[in-house]
């Protein structure tokens, strides 16, 4: 938790580490109270005893409890990838806590023209990594696929090590769950929380964002870079988000 001003909660996608947003959060903390956190079972948030399965709702409730505990409500939410799916569910289930939500590239299979091909290609890469190096190798292969080799090599070493240790949570517990999240069209059309849906012009996995924007009745916005601009383009990402967060923070409670 850093900075002062209107509150913003960042929700990470796969590997669930709040450190994904470290540089973006520091830039925005001159104007906003920025909160980042490690999601359940990832990095510095240990796996609960007996925790063998999860749901999108469980993670959105975790975010809700955090918001309430820290006294942040109503908060602006930025969620990326699986974090965007969590942010969407949070806005649907607990709208009183969410002032606005920015959803960046949610990988919802319901919004993919050929989900079996997309998810099958990802699974093939992950399985190849696991054959070479177990769960750790599978996580590395996934990160390299989604983020790119250069981004992976340039990660903060401590952050990278935490991410690589999240194999069981990322690949076994979470990966089958988040992409399958599919609220019905009536639920999406009834969302009252102000929304923005964003996609990176350099991303290869932005198709569901366009689908979701259409169902929510909002324009699809651009965020610089690919799927993980918080790693390789943090300054550009922060400055693209700043005016949006300013405007969304003015929304009436």
PDB file of C-alpha atoms in Angstrom:
ATOM      1  CA  UNK A   1       0.000   0.000   0.000  1.00  0.00           C
ATOM      2  CA  UNK A   2       1.632   3.222  -1.139  1.00  0.00           C
ATOM      3  CA  UNK A   3       0.796   6.835  -1.950  1.00  0.00           C
ATOM      4  CA  UNK A   4      -2.264   8.923  -1.159  1.00  0.00           C
ATOM      5  CA  UNK A   5      -5.396   9.997  -2.956  1.00  0.00           C
ATOM      6  CA  UNK A   6      -8.180   7.924  -4.550  1.00  0.00           C
ATOM      7  CA  UNK A   7      -7.678   4.195  -3.959  1.00  0.00           C
ATOM      8  CA  UNK A   8      -6.677   1.790  -6.719  1.00  0.00           C
ATOM      9  CA  UNK A   9      -6.414  -1.988  -6.299  1.00  0.00           C
ATOM     10  CA  UNK A  10      -4.264  -3.928  -8.793  1.00  0.00           C
ATOM     11  CA  UNK A  11      -5.135  -7.620  -9.308  1.00  0.00           C
ATOM     12  CA  UNK A  12      -2.523  -9.856 -10.938  1.00  0.00           C
ATOM     13  CA  UNK A  13      -3.106 -12.665 -13.380  1.00  0.00           C
ATOM     14  CA  UNK A  14      -1.160 -15.928 -13.602  1.00  0.00           C
ATOM     15  CA  UNK A  15       1.517 -16.382 -10.920  1.00  0.00           C
ATOM     16  CA  UNK A  16      -0.538 -13.915  -8.866  1.00  0.00           C
ATOM     17  CA  UNK A  17       2.343 -11.835  -7.487  1.00  0.00           C
ATOM     18  CA  UNK A  18       1.709  -8.224  -6.493  1.00  0.00           C
ATOM     19  CA  UNK A  19       5.282  -7.484  -7.531  1.00  0.00           C
ATOM     20  CA  UNK A  20       4.123  -7.564 -11.153  1.00  0.00           C
ATOM     21  CA  UNK A  21       2.950  -3.985 -10.648  1.00  0.00           C
ATOM     22  CA  UNK A  22       5.790  -2.644  -8.511  1.00  0.00           C
ATOM     23  CA  UNK A  23       7.086  -0.063 -10.986  1.00  0.00           C
ATOM     24  CA  UNK A  24       3.644   1.025 -12.204  1.00  0.00           C
ATOM     25  CA  UNK A  25       2.447   1.386  -8.610  1.00  0.00           C
ATOM     26  CA  UNK A  26       5.400   3.547  -7.643  1.00  0.00           C
ATOM     27  CA  UNK A  27       4.777   5.871 -10.593  1.00  0.00           C
ATOM     28  CA  UNK A  28       1.066   6.268  -9.806  1.00  0.00           C
ATOM     29  CA  UNK A  29       1.537   6.629  -6.048  1.00  0.00           C
ATOM     30  CA  UNK A  30       2.158  10.369  -6.456  1.00  0.00           C
ATOM     31  CA  UNK A  31      -1.580  10.767  -7.099  1.00  0.00           C
ATOM     32  CA  UNK A  32      -3.326   7.602  -5.904  1.00  0.00           C
ATOM     33  CA  UNK A  33      -3.335   5.205  -2.977  1.00  0.00           C
ATOM     34  CA  UNK A  34      -2.145   2.083  -4.796  1.00  0.00           C
ATOM     35  CA  UNK A  35      -2.579  -1.397  -3.332  1.00  0.00           C
ATOM     36  CA  UNK A  36      -0.997  -4.544  -4.720  1.00  0.00           C
ATOM     37  CA  UNK A  37      -1.180  -8.013  -3.198  1.00  0.00           C
ATOM     38  CA  UNK A  38      -0.178 -11.622  -3.759  1.00  0.00           C
ATOM     39  CA  UNK A  39      -3.292 -13.623  -4.508  1.00  0.00           C
ATOM     40  CA  UNK A  40      -4.242 -16.680  -2.468  1.00  0.00           C
ATOM     41  CA  UNK A  41      -1.705 -19.476  -2.779  1.00  0.00           C
ATOM     42  CA  UNK A  42       0.827 -17.395  -4.718  1.00  0.00           C
ATOM     43  CA  UNK A  43       4.257 -16.123  -3.647  1.00  0.00           C
ATOM     44  CA  UNK A  44       4.023 -14.557  -0.175  1.00  0.00           C
ATOM     45  CA  UNK A  45       0.388 -15.655   0.320  1.00  0.00           C
ATOM     46  CA  UNK A  46       0.783 -19.323   1.284  1.00  0.00           C
ATOM     47  CA  UNK A  47      -1.555 -22.069   0.141  1.00  0.00           C
ATOM     48  CA  UNK A  48      -4.208 -22.633   2.842  1.00  0.00           C
ATOM     49  CA  UNK A  49      -4.148 -26.029   4.532  1.00  0.00           C
ATOM     50  CA  UNK A  50      -6.220 -28.531   2.598  1.00  0.00           C
ATOM     51  CA  UNK A  51      -6.703 -26.129  -0.339  1.00  0.00           C
ATOM     52  CA  UNK A  52      -7.057 -28.321  -3.424  1.00  0.00           C
ATOM     53  CA  UNK A  53      -9.349 -26.297  -5.657  1.00  0.00           C
ATOM     54  CA  UNK A  54     -10.456 -22.718  -6.215  1.00  0.00           C
ATOM     55  CA  UNK A  55     -12.979 -20.574  -8.046  1.00  0.00           C
ATOM     56  CA  UNK A  56     -13.168 -17.103  -9.494  1.00  0.00           C
ATOM     57  CA  UNK A  57     -15.646 -16.266  -6.745  1.00  0.00           C
ATOM     58  CA  UNK A  58     -13.174 -17.292  -4.042  1.00  0.00           C
ATOM     59  CA  UNK A  59     -10.563 -14.904  -5.410  1.00  0.00           C
ATOM     60  CA  UNK A  60     -13.012 -12.039  -5.870  1.00  0.00           C
ATOM     61  CA  UNK A  61     -14.167 -12.522  -2.284  1.00  0.00           C
ATOM     62  CA  UNK A  62     -10.514 -12.381  -1.181  1.00  0.00           C
ATOM     63  CA  UNK A  63     -10.265  -9.020  -2.947  1.00  0.00           C
ATOM     64  CA  UNK A  64     -13.506  -7.868  -1.309  1.00  0.00           C
ATOM     65  CA  UNK A  65     -12.248  -8.772   2.167  1.00  0.00           C
ATOM     66  CA  UNK A  66      -8.984  -6.943   1.485  1.00  0.00           C
ATOM     67  CA  UNK A  67     -10.839  -3.827   0.329  1.00  0.00           C
ATOM     68  CA  UNK A  68     -13.007  -3.860   3.445  1.00  0.00           C
ATOM     69  CA  UNK A  69     -10.134  -4.564   5.819  1.00  0.00           C
ATOM     70  CA  UNK A  70      -8.052  -1.699   4.432  1.00  0.00           C
ATOM     71  CA  UNK A  71     -11.011   0.685   4.288  1.00  0.00           C
ATOM     72  CA  UNK A  72     -10.534   1.359   0.578  1.00  0.00           C
ATOM     73  CA  UNK A  73     -14.124   1.254  -0.615  1.00  0.00           C
ATOM     74  CA  UNK A  74     -15.196   2.367  -3.065  1.00  0.00           C
ATOM     75  CA  UNK A  75     -12.042   1.489  -4.971  1.00  0.00           C
ATOM     76  CA  UNK A  76     -10.955   1.629  -8.607  1.00  0.00           C
ATOM     77  CA  UNK A  77      -9.806  -1.824  -9.720  1.00  0.00           C
ATOM     78  CA  UNK A  78      -7.250  -2.631 -12.386  1.00  0.00           C
ATOM     79  CA  UNK A  79      -7.197  -6.332 -13.225  1.00  0.00           C
ATOM     80  CA  UNK A  80      -5.103  -7.949 -15.920  1.00  0.00           C
ATOM     81  CA  UNK A  81      -5.450 -11.370 -17.526  1.00  0.00           C
ATOM     82  CA  UNK A  82      -6.950 -13.701 -14.878  1.00  0.00           C
ATOM     83  CA  UNK A  83      -6.962 -10.668 -12.579  1.00  0.00           C
ATOM     84  CA  UNK A  84      -9.372  -8.981 -15.003  1.00  0.00           C
ATOM     85  CA  UNK A  85     -11.720 -11.941 -14.632  1.00  0.00           C
ATOM     86  CA  UNK A  86     -11.495 -11.628 -10.848  1.00  0.00           C
ATOM     87  CA  UNK A  87     -12.115  -7.882 -11.105  1.00  0.00           C
ATOM     88  CA  UNK A  88     -15.169  -8.444 -13.277  1.00  0.00           C
ATOM     89  CA  UNK A  89     -16.645 -10.933 -10.815  1.00  0.00           C
ATOM     90  CA  UNK A  90     -15.921  -8.544  -7.953  1.00  0.00           C
ATOM     91  CA  UNK A  91     -17.815  -5.754  -9.720  1.00  0.00           C
ATOM     92  CA  UNK A  92     -20.740  -8.094 -10.407  1.00  0.00           C
ATOM     93  CA  UNK A  93     -20.977  -9.598  -6.917  1.00  0.00           C
ATOM     94  CA  UNK A  94     -19.856  -6.706  -4.715  1.00  0.00           C
ATOM     95  CA  UNK A  95     -20.601  -3.511  -6.678  1.00  0.00           C
ATOM     96  CA  UNK A  96     -20.827  -1.434  -3.496  1.00  0.00           C
ATOM     97  CA  UNK A  97     -17.055  -1.871  -3.059  1.00  0.00           C
ATOM     98  CA  UNK A  98     -16.042  -0.919  -6.595  1.00  0.00           C
ATOM     99  CA  UNK A  99     -16.064   2.649  -7.856  1.00  0.00           C
ATOM    100  CA  UNK A 100     -14.868   1.569 -11.305  1.00  0.00           C
ATOM    101  CA  UNK A 101     -13.004  -1.274 -13.004  1.00  0.00           C
ATOM    102  CA  UNK A 102     -10.388  -1.435 -15.757  1.00  0.00           C
ATOM    103  CA  UNK A 103     -10.182  -4.938 -17.226  1.00  0.00           C
ATOM    104  CA  UNK A 104      -7.102  -5.720 -19.330  1.00  0.00           C
ATOM    105  CA  UNK A 105      -7.169  -8.755 -21.627  1.00  0.00           C
ATOM    106  CA  UNK A 106      -9.297 -11.241 -19.655  1.00  0.00           C
ATOM    107  CA  UNK A 107      -8.622 -14.710 -21.167  1.00  0.00           C
ATOM    108  CA  UNK A 108     -12.257 -15.861 -21.102  1.00  0.00           C
ATOM    109  CA  UNK A 109     -12.773 -18.793 -23.439  1.00  0.00           C
ATOM    110  CA  UNK A 110     -16.396 -17.770 -23.968  1.00  0.00           C
ATOM    111  CA  UNK A 111     -15.015 -14.811 -25.925  1.00  0.00           C
ATOM    112  CA  UNK A 112     -12.681 -16.872 -28.140  1.00  0.00           C
ATOM    113  CA  UNK A 113     -13.635 -18.010 -31.642  1.00  0.00           C
ATOM    114  CA  UNK A 114     -11.674 -21.258 -31.182  1.00  0.00           C
ATOM    115  CA  UNK A 115     -10.931 -21.765 -27.490  1.00  0.00           C
ATOM    116  CA  UNK A 116      -9.775 -25.358 -27.918  1.00  0.00           C
ATOM    117  CA  UNK A 117      -7.037 -24.268 -30.302  1.00  0.00           C
ATOM    118  CA  UNK A 118      -5.897 -21.399 -28.087  1.00  0.00           C
ATOM    119  CA  UNK A 119      -5.911 -23.293 -24.817  1.00  0.00           C
ATOM    120  CA  UNK A 120      -4.493 -26.388 -26.469  1.00  0.00           C
ATOM    121  CA  UNK A 121      -1.513 -24.433 -27.768  1.00  0.00           C
ATOM    122  CA  UNK A 122      -0.855 -23.009 -24.305  1.00  0.00           C
ATOM    123  CA  UNK A 123      -1.169 -26.444 -22.713  1.00  0.00           C
ATOM    124  CA  UNK A 124       1.288 -27.904 -25.201  1.00  0.00           C
ATOM    125  CA  UNK A 125       3.898 -25.278 -24.318  1.00  0.00           C
ATOM    126  CA  UNK A 126       3.342 -25.783 -20.588  1.00  0.00           C
ATOM    127  CA  UNK A 127       3.575 -29.568 -20.870  1.00  0.00           C
ATOM    128  CA  UNK A 128       6.839 -29.233 -22.791  1.00  0.00           C
ATOM    129  CA  UNK A 129       8.222 -27.054 -20.013  1.00  0.00           C
ATOM    130  CA  UNK A 130       7.087 -29.523 -17.367  1.00  0.00           C
ATOM    131  CA  UNK A 131       8.807 -32.371 -19.168  1.00  0.00           C
ATOM    132  CA  UNK A 132      12.043 -30.404 -19.021  1.00  0.00           C
ATOM    133  CA  UNK A 133      11.752 -29.019 -15.503  1.00  0.00           C
ATOM    134  CA  UNK A 134       8.630 -30.104 -13.636  1.00  0.00           C
ATOM    135  CA  UNK A 135       6.152 -27.491 -12.389  1.00  0.00           C
ATOM    136  CA  UNK A 136       8.885 -24.877 -12.280  1.00  0.00           C
ATOM    137  CA  UNK A 137       9.736 -25.553 -15.913  1.00  0.00           C
ATOM    138  CA  UNK A 138       6.064 -25.366 -16.850  1.00  0.00           C
ATOM    139  CA  UNK A 139       5.705 -21.940 -15.239  1.00  0.00           C
ATOM    140  CA  UNK A 140       8.824 -20.678 -17.006  1.00  0.00           C
ATOM    141  CA  UNK A 141       7.540 -21.931 -20.358  1.00  0.00           C
ATOM    142  CA  UNK A 142       4.189 -20.232 -19.742  1.00  0.00           C
ATOM    143  CA  UNK A 143       5.776 -16.924 -18.739  1.00  0.00           C
ATOM    144  CA  UNK A 144       8.070 -16.968 -21.761  1.00  0.00           C
ATOM    145  CA  UNK A 145       5.102 -17.688 -24.029  1.00  0.00           C
ATOM    146  CA  UNK A 146       2.880 -14.936 -22.656  1.00  0.00           C
ATOM    147  CA  UNK A 147       5.455 -12.301 -21.678  1.00  0.00           C
ATOM    148  CA  UNK A 148       8.285 -13.021 -24.113  1.00  0.00           C
ATOM    149  CA  UNK A 149      11.845 -14.169 -23.534  1.00  0.00           C
ATOM    150  CA  UNK A 150      13.239 -10.666 -23.084  1.00  0.00           C
ATOM    151  CA  UNK A 151      10.679  -9.747 -20.431  1.00  0.00           C
ATOM    152  CA  UNK A 152      11.365 -12.998 -18.582  1.00  0.00           C
ATOM    153  CA  UNK A 153      15.127 -12.462 -18.587  1.00  0.00           C
ATOM    154  CA  UNK A 154      14.756  -8.876 -17.389  1.00  0.00           C
ATOM    155  CA  UNK A 155      12.464  -9.639 -14.453  1.00  0.00           C
ATOM    156  CA  UNK A 156      13.653  -8.662 -11.004  1.00  0.00           C
ATOM    157  CA  UNK A 157      15.429 -11.842  -9.838  1.00  0.00           C
ATOM    158  CA  UNK A 158      13.480 -12.067  -6.579  1.00  0.00           C
ATOM    159  CA  UNK A 159      10.163 -11.592  -8.367  1.00  0.00           C
ATOM    160  CA  UNK A 160      11.087 -14.158 -11.011  1.00  0.00           C
ATOM    161  CA  UNK A 161      12.037 -16.708  -8.346  1.00  0.00           C
ATOM    162  CA  UNK A 162       8.727 -16.201  -6.519  1.00  0.00           C
ATOM    163  CA  UNK A 163       6.812 -16.606  -9.764  1.00  0.00           C
ATOM    164  CA  UNK A 164       8.629 -19.825 -10.655  1.00  0.00           C
ATOM    165  CA  UNK A 165       7.707 -21.320  -7.284  1.00  0.00           C
ATOM    166  CA  UNK A 166       3.988 -20.853  -7.960  1.00  0.00           C
ATOM    167  CA  UNK A 167       3.671 -23.844 -10.285  1.00  0.00           C
ATOM    168  CA  UNK A 168       1.173 -25.871  -8.278  1.00  0.00           C
ATOM    169  CA  UNK A 169      -1.163 -22.932  -7.788  1.00  0.00           C
ATOM    170  CA  UNK A 170      -0.763 -21.486 -11.272  1.00  0.00           C
ATOM    171  CA  UNK A 171      -0.824 -24.615 -13.404  1.00  0.00           C
ATOM    172  CA  UNK A 172      -2.783 -27.120 -11.342  1.00  0.00           C
ATOM    173  CA  UNK A 173      -5.223 -25.106  -9.224  1.00  0.00           C
ATOM    174  CA  UNK A 174      -5.914 -21.958 -11.256  1.00  0.00           C
ATOM    175  CA  UNK A 175      -5.353 -22.589 -14.959  1.00  0.00           C
ATOM    176  CA  UNK A 176      -8.452 -24.772 -15.461  1.00  0.00           C
ATOM    177  CA  UNK A 177     -10.654 -22.312 -13.551  1.00  0.00           C
ATOM    178  CA  UNK A 178     -10.343 -18.691 -14.622  1.00  0.00           C
ATOM    179  CA  UNK A 179     -10.675 -19.028 -18.430  1.00  0.00           C
ATOM    180  CA  UNK A 180     -13.913 -20.991 -17.963  1.00  0.00           C
ATOM    181  CA  UNK A 181     -15.591 -18.078 -16.143  1.00  0.00           C
ATOM    182  CA  UNK A 182     -18.682 -17.170 -18.165  1.00  0.00           C
ATOM    183  CA  UNK A 183     -21.356 -14.902 -16.658  1.00  0.00           C
ATOM    184  CA  UNK A 184     -24.477 -14.826 -18.788  1.00  0.00           C
ATOM    185  CA  UNK A 185     -25.182 -11.950 -21.125  1.00  0.00           C
ATOM    186  CA  UNK A 186     -27.999 -10.565 -18.985  1.00  0.00           C
ATOM    187  CA  UNK A 187     -25.647 -10.337 -16.004  1.00  0.00           C
ATOM    188  CA  UNK A 188     -23.040  -8.505 -18.078  1.00  0.00           C
ATOM    189  CA  UNK A 189     -25.599  -6.139 -19.562  1.00  0.00           C
ATOM    190  CA  UNK A 190     -26.849  -5.285 -16.063  1.00  0.00           C
ATOM    191  CA  UNK A 191     -23.443  -4.291 -14.646  1.00  0.00           C
ATOM    192  CA  UNK A 192     -23.718  -0.775 -13.243  1.00  0.00           C
ATOM    193  CA  UNK A 193     -20.125  -0.263 -12.128  1.00  0.00           C
ATOM    194  CA  UNK A 194     -18.330   1.979 -14.676  1.00  0.00           C
ATOM    195  CA  UNK A 195     -16.096  -0.244 -16.807  1.00  0.00           C
ATOM    196  CA  UNK A 196     -13.205   0.066 -19.196  1.00  0.00           C
ATOM    197  CA  UNK A 197     -11.912  -2.896 -21.190  1.00  0.00           C
ATOM    198  CA  UNK A 198      -8.395  -2.686 -22.570  1.00  0.00           C
ATOM    199  CA  UNK A 199      -6.215  -4.577 -25.033  1.00  0.00           C
ATOM    200  CA  UNK A 200      -2.582  -4.239 -26.066  1.00  0.00           C
ATOM    201  CA  UNK A 201      -1.904  -3.566 -29.754  1.00  0.00           C
ATOM    202  CA  UNK A 202       1.079  -5.919 -29.579  1.00  0.00           C
ATOM    203  CA  UNK A 203      -0.813  -8.735 -27.853  1.00  0.00           C
ATOM    204  CA  UNK A 204      -1.726 -12.029 -29.490  1.00  0.00           C
ATOM    205  CA  UNK A 205      -4.344 -12.952 -26.889  1.00  0.00           C
ATOM    206  CA  UNK A 206      -6.649  -9.948 -26.839  1.00  0.00           C
ATOM    207  CA  UNK A 207      -9.661 -11.455 -28.623  1.00  0.00           C
ATOM    208  CA  UNK A 208     -11.859 -11.945 -25.519  1.00  0.00           C
ATOM    209  CA  UNK A 209     -11.394  -8.282 -24.558  1.00  0.00           C
ATOM    210  CA  UNK A 210     -13.284  -7.185 -27.653  1.00  0.00           C
ATOM    211  CA  UNK A 211     -16.038  -9.673 -26.928  1.00  0.00           C
ATOM    212  CA  UNK A 212     -16.373  -8.499 -23.318  1.00  0.00           C
ATOM    213  CA  UNK A 213     -16.392  -4.825 -24.288  1.00  0.00           C
ATOM    214  CA  UNK A 214     -19.286  -5.547 -26.627  1.00  0.00           C
ATOM    215  CA  UNK A 215     -21.272  -7.369 -23.950  1.00  0.00           C
ATOM    216  CA  UNK A 216     -20.672  -4.556 -21.452  1.00  0.00           C
ATOM    217  CA  UNK A 217     -21.545  -1.916 -24.043  1.00  0.00           C
ATOM    218  CA  UNK A 218     -18.251  -0.012 -23.766  1.00  0.00           C
ATOM    219  CA  UNK A 219     -15.560   0.984 -26.223  1.00  0.00           C
ATOM    220  CA  UNK A 220     -12.434  -1.171 -26.348  1.00  0.00           C
ATOM    221  CA  UNK A 221      -9.487   0.924 -25.175  1.00  0.00           C
ATOM    222  CA  UNK A 222      -5.772   0.492 -25.950  1.00  0.00           C
ATOM    223  CA  UNK A 223      -3.024  -0.037 -23.391  1.00  0.00           C
ATOM    224  CA  UNK A 224       0.543   0.182 -24.759  1.00  0.00           C
ATOM    225  CA  UNK A 225       2.479  -2.993 -25.428  1.00  0.00           C
ATOM    226  CA  UNK A 226       1.447  -6.618 -25.218  1.00  0.00           C
ATOM    227  CA  UNK A 227      -0.099  -8.788 -22.533  1.00  0.00           C
ATOM    228  CA  UNK A 228       2.277  -7.700 -19.749  1.00  0.00           C
ATOM    229  CA  UNK A 229       3.185  -4.014 -20.249  1.00  0.00           C
ATOM    230  CA  UNK A 230       3.769  -3.681 -16.485  1.00  0.00           C
ATOM    231  CA  UNK A 231       7.007  -5.624 -17.021  1.00  0.00           C
ATOM    232  CA  UNK A 232       8.487  -3.986 -20.104  1.00  0.00           C
ATOM    233  CA  UNK A 233       6.619  -0.668 -20.489  1.00  0.00           C
ATOM    234  CA  UNK A 234       5.682   0.439 -16.956  1.00  0.00           C
ATOM    235  CA  UNK A 235       6.073   4.177 -17.570  1.00  0.00           C
ATOM    236  CA  UNK A 236       3.890   4.114 -20.670  1.00  0.00           C
ATOM    237  CA  UNK A 237       1.340   1.934 -18.931  1.00  0.00           C
ATOM    238  CA  UNK A 238       1.149   4.198 -15.894  1.00  0.00           C
ATOM    239  CA  UNK A 239       0.738   7.334 -17.949  1.00  0.00           C
ATOM    240  CA  UNK A 240      -1.943   5.688 -20.091  1.00  0.00           C
ATOM    241  CA  UNK A 241      -3.852   4.669 -16.959  1.00  0.00           C
ATOM    242  CA  UNK A 242      -3.454   7.969 -15.110  1.00  0.00           C
ATOM    243  CA  UNK A 243      -6.124  10.018 -16.946  1.00  0.00           C
ATOM    244  CA  UNK A 244      -8.498   7.054 -16.912  1.00  0.00           C
ATOM    245  CA  UNK A 245      -8.086   6.600 -13.176  1.00  0.00           C
ATOM    246  CA  UNK A 246      -8.598  10.324 -12.635  1.00  0.00           C
ATOM    247  CA  UNK A 247     -11.850  10.270 -14.571  1.00  0.00           C
ATOM    248  CA  UNK A 248     -13.112   7.026 -13.095  1.00  0.00           C
ATOM    249  CA  UNK A 249     -12.305   8.254  -9.580  1.00  0.00           C
ATOM    250  CA  UNK A 250     -14.773  11.097 -10.130  1.00  0.00           C
ATOM    251  CA  UNK A 251     -17.640   8.678 -10.663  1.00  0.00           C
ATOM    252  CA  UNK A 252     -20.400   9.125  -8.062  1.00  0.00           C
ATOM    253  CA  UNK A 253     -20.586   6.521  -5.305  1.00  0.00           C
TER     254      UNK A 253
END
